[in-house]
Short mmCIF file of C-alpha atoms in Angstrom, two decimals:
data_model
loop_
_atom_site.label_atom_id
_atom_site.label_comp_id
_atom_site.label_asym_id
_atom_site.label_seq_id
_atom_site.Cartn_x
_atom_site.Cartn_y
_atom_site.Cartn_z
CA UNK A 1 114.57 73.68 103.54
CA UNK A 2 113.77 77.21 103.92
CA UNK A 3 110.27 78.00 104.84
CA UNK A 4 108.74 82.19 106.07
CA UNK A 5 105.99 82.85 108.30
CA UNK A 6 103.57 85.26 107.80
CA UNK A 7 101.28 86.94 110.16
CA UNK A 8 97.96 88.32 109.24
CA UNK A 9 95.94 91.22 109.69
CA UNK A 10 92.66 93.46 110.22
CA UNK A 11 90.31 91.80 108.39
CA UNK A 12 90.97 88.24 109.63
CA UNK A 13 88.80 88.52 112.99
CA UNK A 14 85.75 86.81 113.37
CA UNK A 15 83.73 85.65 116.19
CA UNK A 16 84.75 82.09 117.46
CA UNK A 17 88.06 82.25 115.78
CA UNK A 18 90.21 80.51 118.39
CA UNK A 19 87.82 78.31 119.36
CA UNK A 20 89.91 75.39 117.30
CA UNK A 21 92.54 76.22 119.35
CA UNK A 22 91.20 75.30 123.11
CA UNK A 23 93.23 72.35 123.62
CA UNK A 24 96.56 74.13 123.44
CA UNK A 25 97.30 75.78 127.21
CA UNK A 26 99.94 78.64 125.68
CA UNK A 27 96.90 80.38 123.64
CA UNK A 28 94.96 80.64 126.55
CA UNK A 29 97.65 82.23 128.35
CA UNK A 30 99.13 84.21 126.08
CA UNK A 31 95.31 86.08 125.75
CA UNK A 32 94.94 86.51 129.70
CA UNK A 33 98.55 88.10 129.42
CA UNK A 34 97.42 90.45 126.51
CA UNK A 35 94.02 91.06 128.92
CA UNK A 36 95.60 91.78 132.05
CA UNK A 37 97.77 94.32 130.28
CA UNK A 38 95.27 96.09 128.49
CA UNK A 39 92.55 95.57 130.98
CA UNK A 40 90.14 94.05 128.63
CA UNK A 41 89.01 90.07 128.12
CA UNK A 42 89.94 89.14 124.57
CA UNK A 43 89.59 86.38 125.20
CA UNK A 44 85.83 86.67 125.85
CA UNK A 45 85.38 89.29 123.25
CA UNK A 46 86.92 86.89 120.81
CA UNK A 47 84.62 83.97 121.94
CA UNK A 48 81.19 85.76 122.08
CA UNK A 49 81.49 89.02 120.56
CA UNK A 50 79.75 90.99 120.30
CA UNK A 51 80.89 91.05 116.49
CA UNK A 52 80.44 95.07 116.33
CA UNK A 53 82.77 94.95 119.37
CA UNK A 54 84.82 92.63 117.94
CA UNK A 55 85.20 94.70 114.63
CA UNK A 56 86.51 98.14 115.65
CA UNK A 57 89.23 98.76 115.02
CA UNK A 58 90.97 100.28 118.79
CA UNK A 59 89.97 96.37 119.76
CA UNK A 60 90.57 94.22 116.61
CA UNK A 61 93.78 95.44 116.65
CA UNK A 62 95.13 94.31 119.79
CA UNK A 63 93.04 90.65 119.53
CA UNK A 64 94.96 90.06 115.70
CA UNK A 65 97.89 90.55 117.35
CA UNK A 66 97.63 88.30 120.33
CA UNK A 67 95.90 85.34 118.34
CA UNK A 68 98.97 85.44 116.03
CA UNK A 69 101.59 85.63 118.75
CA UNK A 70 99.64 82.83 120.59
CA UNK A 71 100.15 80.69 117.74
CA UNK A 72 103.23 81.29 117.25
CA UNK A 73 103.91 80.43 121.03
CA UNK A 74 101.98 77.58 120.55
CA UNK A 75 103.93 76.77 117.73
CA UNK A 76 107.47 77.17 118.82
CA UNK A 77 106.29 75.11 122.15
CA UNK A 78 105.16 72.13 120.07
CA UNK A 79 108.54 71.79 118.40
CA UNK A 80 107.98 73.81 115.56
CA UNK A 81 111.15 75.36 113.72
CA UNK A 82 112.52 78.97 114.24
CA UNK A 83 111.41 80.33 110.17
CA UNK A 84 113.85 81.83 108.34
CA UNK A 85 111.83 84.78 106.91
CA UNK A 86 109.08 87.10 107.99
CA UNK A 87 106.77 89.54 107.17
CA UNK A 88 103.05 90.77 108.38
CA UNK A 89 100.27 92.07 106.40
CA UNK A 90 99.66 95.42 107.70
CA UNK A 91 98.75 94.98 111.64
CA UNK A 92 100.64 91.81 111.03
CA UNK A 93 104.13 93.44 110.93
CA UNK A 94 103.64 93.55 114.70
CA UNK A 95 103.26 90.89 114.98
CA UNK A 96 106.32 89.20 112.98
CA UNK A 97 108.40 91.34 115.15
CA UNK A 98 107.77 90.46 118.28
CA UNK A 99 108.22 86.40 117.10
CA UNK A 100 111.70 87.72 116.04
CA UNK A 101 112.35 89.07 119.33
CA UNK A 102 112.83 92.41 118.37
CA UNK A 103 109.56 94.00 119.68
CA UNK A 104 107.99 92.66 123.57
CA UNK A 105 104.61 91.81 123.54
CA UNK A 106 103.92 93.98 125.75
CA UNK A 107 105.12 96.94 123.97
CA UNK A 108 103.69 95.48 121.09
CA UNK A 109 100.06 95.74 122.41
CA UNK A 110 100.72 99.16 123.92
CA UNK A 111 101.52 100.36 120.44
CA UNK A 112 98.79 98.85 118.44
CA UNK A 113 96.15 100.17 120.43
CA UNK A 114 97.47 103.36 120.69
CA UNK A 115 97.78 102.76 116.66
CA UNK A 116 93.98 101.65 116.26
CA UNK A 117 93.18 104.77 118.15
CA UNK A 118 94.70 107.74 116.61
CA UNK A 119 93.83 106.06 113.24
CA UNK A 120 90.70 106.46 114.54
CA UNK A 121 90.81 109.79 115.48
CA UNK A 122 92.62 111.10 112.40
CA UNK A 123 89.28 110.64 110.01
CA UNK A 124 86.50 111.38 111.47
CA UNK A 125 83.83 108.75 110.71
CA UNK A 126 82.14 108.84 107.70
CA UNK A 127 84.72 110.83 105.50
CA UNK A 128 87.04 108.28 104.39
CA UNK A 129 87.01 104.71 103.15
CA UNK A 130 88.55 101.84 101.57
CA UNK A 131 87.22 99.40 98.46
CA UNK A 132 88.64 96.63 96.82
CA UNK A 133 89.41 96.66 93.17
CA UNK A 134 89.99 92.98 91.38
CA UNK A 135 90.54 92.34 88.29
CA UNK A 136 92.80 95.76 86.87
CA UNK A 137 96.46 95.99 86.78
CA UNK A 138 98.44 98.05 89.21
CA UNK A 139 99.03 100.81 86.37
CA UNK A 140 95.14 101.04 86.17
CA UNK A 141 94.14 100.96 89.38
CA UNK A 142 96.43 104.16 90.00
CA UNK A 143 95.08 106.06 86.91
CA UNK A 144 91.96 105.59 87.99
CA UNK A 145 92.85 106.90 91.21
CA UNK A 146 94.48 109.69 89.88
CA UNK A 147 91.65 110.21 87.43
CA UNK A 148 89.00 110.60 90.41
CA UNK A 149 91.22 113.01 92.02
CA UNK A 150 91.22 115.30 89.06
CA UNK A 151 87.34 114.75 88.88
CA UNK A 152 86.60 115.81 92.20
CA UNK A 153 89.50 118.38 93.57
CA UNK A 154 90.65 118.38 97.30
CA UNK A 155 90.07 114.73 97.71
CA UNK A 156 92.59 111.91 97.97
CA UNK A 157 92.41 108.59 96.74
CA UNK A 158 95.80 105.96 96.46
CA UNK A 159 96.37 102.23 96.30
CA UNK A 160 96.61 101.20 100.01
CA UNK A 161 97.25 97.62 99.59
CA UNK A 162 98.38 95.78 96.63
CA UNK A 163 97.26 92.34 97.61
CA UNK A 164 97.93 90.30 94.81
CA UNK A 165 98.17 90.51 90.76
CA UNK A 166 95.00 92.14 90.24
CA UNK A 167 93.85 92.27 93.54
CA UNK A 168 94.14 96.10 94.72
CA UNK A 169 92.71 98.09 97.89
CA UNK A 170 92.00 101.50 97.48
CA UNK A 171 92.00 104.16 100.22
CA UNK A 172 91.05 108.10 100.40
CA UNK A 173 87.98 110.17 100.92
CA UNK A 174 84.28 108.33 100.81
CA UNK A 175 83.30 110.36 98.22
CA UNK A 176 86.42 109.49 95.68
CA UNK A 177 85.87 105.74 96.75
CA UNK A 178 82.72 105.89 95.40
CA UNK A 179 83.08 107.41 92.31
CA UNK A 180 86.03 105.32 91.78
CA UNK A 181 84.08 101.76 92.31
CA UNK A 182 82.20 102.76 89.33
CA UNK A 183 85.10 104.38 86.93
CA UNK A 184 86.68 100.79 87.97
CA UNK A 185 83.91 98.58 86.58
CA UNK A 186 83.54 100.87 83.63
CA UNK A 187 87.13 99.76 82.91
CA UNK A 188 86.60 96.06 83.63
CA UNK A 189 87.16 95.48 86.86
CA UNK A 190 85.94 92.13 87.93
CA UNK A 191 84.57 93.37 90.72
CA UNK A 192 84.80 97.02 92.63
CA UNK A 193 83.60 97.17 96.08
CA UNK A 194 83.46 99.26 98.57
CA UNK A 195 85.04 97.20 102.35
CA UNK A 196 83.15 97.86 105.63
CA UNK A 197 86.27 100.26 106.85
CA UNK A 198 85.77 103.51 107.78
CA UNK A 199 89.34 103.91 108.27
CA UNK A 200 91.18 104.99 105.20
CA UNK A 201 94.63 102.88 105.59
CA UNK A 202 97.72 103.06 104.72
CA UNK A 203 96.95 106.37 102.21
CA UNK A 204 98.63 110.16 103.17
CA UNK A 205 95.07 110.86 105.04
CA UNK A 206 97.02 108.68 107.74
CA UNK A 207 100.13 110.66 107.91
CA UNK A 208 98.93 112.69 110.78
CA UNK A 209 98.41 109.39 112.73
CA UNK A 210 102.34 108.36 111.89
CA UNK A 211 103.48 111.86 113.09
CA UNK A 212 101.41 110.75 116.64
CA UNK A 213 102.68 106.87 116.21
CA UNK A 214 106.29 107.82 115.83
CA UNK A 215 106.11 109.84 118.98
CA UNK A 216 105.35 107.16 121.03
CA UNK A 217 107.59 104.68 119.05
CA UNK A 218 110.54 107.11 120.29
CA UNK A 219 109.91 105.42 123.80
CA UNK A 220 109.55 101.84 122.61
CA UNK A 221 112.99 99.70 122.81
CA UNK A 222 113.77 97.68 120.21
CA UNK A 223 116.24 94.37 119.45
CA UNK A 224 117.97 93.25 116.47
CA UNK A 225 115.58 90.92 114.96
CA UNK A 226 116.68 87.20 115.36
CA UNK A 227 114.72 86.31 112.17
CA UNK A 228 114.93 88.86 109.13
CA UNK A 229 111.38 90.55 108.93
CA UNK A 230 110.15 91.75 105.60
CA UNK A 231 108.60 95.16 105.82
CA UNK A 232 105.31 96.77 104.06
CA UNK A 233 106.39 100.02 103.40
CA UNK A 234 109.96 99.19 101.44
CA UNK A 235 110.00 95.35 101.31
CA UNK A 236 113.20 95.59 103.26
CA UNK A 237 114.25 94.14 106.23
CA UNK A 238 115.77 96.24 109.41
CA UNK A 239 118.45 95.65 112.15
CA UNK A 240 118.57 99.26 113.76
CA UNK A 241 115.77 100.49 116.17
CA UNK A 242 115.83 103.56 114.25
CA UNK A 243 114.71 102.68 111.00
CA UNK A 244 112.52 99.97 112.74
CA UNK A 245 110.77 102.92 114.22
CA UNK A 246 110.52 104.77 110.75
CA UNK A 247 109.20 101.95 108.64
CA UNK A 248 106.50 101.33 111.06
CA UNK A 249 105.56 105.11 111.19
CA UNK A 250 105.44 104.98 107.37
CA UNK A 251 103.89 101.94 107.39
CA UNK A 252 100.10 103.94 108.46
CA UNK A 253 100.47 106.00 105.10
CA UNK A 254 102.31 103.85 102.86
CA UNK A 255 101.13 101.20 100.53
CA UNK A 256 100.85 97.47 101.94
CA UNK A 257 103.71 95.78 99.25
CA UNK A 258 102.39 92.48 99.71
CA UNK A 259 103.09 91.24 96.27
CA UNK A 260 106.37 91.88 96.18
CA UNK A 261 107.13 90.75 99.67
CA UNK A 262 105.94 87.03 98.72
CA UNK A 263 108.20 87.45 95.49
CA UNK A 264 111.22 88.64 97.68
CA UNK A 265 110.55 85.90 99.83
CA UNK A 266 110.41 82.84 97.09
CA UNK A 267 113.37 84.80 95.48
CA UNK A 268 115.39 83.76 98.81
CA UNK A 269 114.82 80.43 97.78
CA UNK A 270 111.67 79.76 100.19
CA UNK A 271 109.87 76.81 99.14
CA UNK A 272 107.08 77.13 102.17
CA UNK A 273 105.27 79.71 103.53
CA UNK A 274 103.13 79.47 106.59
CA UNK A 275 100.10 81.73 107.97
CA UNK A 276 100.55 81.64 111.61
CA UNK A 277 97.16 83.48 112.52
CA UNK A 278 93.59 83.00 112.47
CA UNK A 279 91.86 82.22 108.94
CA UNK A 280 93.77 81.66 105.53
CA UNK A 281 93.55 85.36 103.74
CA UNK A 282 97.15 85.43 103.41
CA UNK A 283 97.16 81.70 102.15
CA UNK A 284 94.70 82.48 99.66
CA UNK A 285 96.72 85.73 98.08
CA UNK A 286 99.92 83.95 98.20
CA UNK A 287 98.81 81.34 95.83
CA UNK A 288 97.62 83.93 93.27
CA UNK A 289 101.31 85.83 93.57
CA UNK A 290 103.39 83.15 93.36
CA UNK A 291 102.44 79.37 92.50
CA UNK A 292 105.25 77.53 93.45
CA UNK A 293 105.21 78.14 96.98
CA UNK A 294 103.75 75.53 99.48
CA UNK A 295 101.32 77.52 101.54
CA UNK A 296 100.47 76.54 104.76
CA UNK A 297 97.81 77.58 107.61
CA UNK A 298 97.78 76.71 110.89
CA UNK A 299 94.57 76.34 111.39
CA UNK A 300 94.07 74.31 114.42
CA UNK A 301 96.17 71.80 116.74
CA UNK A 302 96.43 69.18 113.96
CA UNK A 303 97.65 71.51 111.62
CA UNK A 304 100.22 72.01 113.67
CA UNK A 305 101.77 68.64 113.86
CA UNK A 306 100.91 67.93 110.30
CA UNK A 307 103.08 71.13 109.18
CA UNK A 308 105.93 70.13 112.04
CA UNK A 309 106.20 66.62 110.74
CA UNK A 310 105.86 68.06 107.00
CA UNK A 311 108.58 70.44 107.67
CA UNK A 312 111.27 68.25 109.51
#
C-alpha cells in the first residue's frame, strides 16, 4: 500500500490550532525548539494570538512550518509509517523536506523567515494582491489575466496557484486584481474574490525576493531526500542540492502546480494521501482533483492511531 503525505501552507493558521494536540509531548517540544531558535514563543503566539500577530506573514511562516514538522514527529514517534511520496503546498515544501531528511529544521526555519521577510519587503504594502477565482478553467483564468494586463499597461497579473479544477489563485498588482474579480464574474466565475494577502505570491513581482532567497540558500546544506518530494514549481522531484536550491528559489515566482502534483502522485499508484498539518485545506482540494484517493487529516491524537491502524 502506497500512501504520500502532504504538508500544508499559509493560509492554514488559526488561533488555537494545536490545541487538539496537547497530549502528545513531541509537539510541545518540537515548538520550544523552533522558539529557542528564532527567539520567539510560537507556541504562545499560536495559543492566544493575537490573530493579527498570528497572520503576518514573517511569523505565520515559521509557526506552519513547525506545527507540520511537529506532527510529523509526532507521527513517526507513534509508529506511523515512513510515506512513500511528498509534496508541500507552497510554505509546505519546507516542510516535506525536512521530514525527508534532506533539509534540518533548523535551517529550515532560518530560511522561511528570512523567506516571509524579503517577500515582505519586495511589495510594498498596499500595491499587490492575491484573489481567488472558482469556477473558470485554467485557459480562462489566464486570458483573463492577460486581458487585464492589456487593459491597464505596466501591471502584472498571473495564476499563482492552481488549486484544483476550477479552483485558481491569482496574483499581481492590487489594481489588476481588482479589475480582474469583476472581468471573472462577468465570465461566470462562481465566485471571484479578492484573499486578505497583501503579498502577491508566487507571480514574477516575487522574483526579486528569489534572487535574495537563493543567496542565502547558497549557504544552506542539503541531503538526498530519503522520501521523493514532489515540487511546486516543476512537479518534479530532486536528489542534488543544486537544483533543490533552484526549485525553491523559483518556487517564490512560479505557479503553485498543485493539481498536477496530486495527479502525479495517484499516477504512482498512491491509493492514500495524508495532510500532516493543521486544518484540512489540502484534504478538501484533493478530493475535487482526484476522487479516488483516500484522503486523510491528522487532525488530532486519535486521528493518529485511527490512520496508523488504517494504514498497517
Amino acid at each position: 500500500m502506497k500512501i504520500a503525505f502532504v504538508f500544508p501552507g499559509q493560509g492554514s493558521q488559526t488561533v488555537g490550532m494545536m490545541d487538539a494536540y496537547t497530549e502528545l509531548s513531541l509537539i510541545r517540544e518540537t515548538f520550544t525548539e523552533a522558539s529557542d531558535i528564532l527567539q520567539q514563543d510560537l507556541w504562545s503566539l499560536t495559543s492566544n494570538g493575537p490573530e493579527d500577530s498570528l497572520n503576518l506573514t514573517t511569523n505565520t511562516q515559521p509557526v506552519i512550518l513547525t506545527a507540520d514538522v511537529a506532527i510529523y514527529r509526532a507521527w513517526r514517534q507513534a509508529g506511523g509509517i515512513r510515506p512513500h511520496f511528498m509534496a508541500g503546498h507552497s510554505l509546505g515544501e519546507y516542510a516535506a523536506l525536512v521530514a525527508a531528511e534532506s533539509l534540518t529544521f533548523a535551517d529550515a526555519l532560518k530560511l522561511v523567515r528570512y523567506r516571509a521577510t524579503v517577500m515582505q519587503a519586495t511589495v510594498p504594502e498596499g500595491t499587490g494582491g492575491m484573489a481567488a477565482i472558482v469556477g473558470l478553467d485554467d485557459d480562462m483564468v489566464s486570458s483573463v489575466c492577460t486581458e487585464v494586463m492589456n487593459v491597464i499597461p505596466g501591471t502584472s497579473l498571473e495564476p499563482a496557484n492552481f488549486n484544483a479544477p476550477g479552483q485558481v489563485v491569482i496574483a499581481g498588482h492590487i489594481q489588476a486584481i481588482t479589475q480582474a474579480v469583476t472581468l471573472a464574474k462577468s465570465k461566470g466565475a462562481k465566485l471571484a474574490v479578492i484573499l486578505p494577502m497583501s503579498i502577491p505570491s508566487h507571480c514574477s513581482l516575487m522574483q526579486p525576493a528569489a534572487e535574495k532567497l537563493a543567496i542565502l540558500l547558497k549557504e544552506i546544506q542539503l541531503q538526498p531526500p530519503q522520501v521523493p518530494v514532489l515540487h511546486n514549481a516543476d512537479v518534479g522531484s530532486h536528489s542534488e542540492a543544486t537544483s533543490i536550491r533552484e526549485i525553491l528559489a523559483r518556487q517564490l515566482y512560479n505557479p503553485v502546480r498543485w493539481t498536477e502534483t496530486i495527479r502525479a502522485i495517484a499516477s504512482q499508484g498512491v491509493k492514500h494521501v495524508v495532510e500532516c498539518g493543521p486544518g484540512k485545506v489540502l484534504s478538501g482540494l484533493n478530493r475535487r482533483i482526484d476522487k479516488s484517493l483516500e484522503n486523510i487529516a491528522l487532525t488530532d491524537p486519535d486521528s493518529f492511531h485511527k490512520t496508523i491502524e488504517a494504514l498497517k
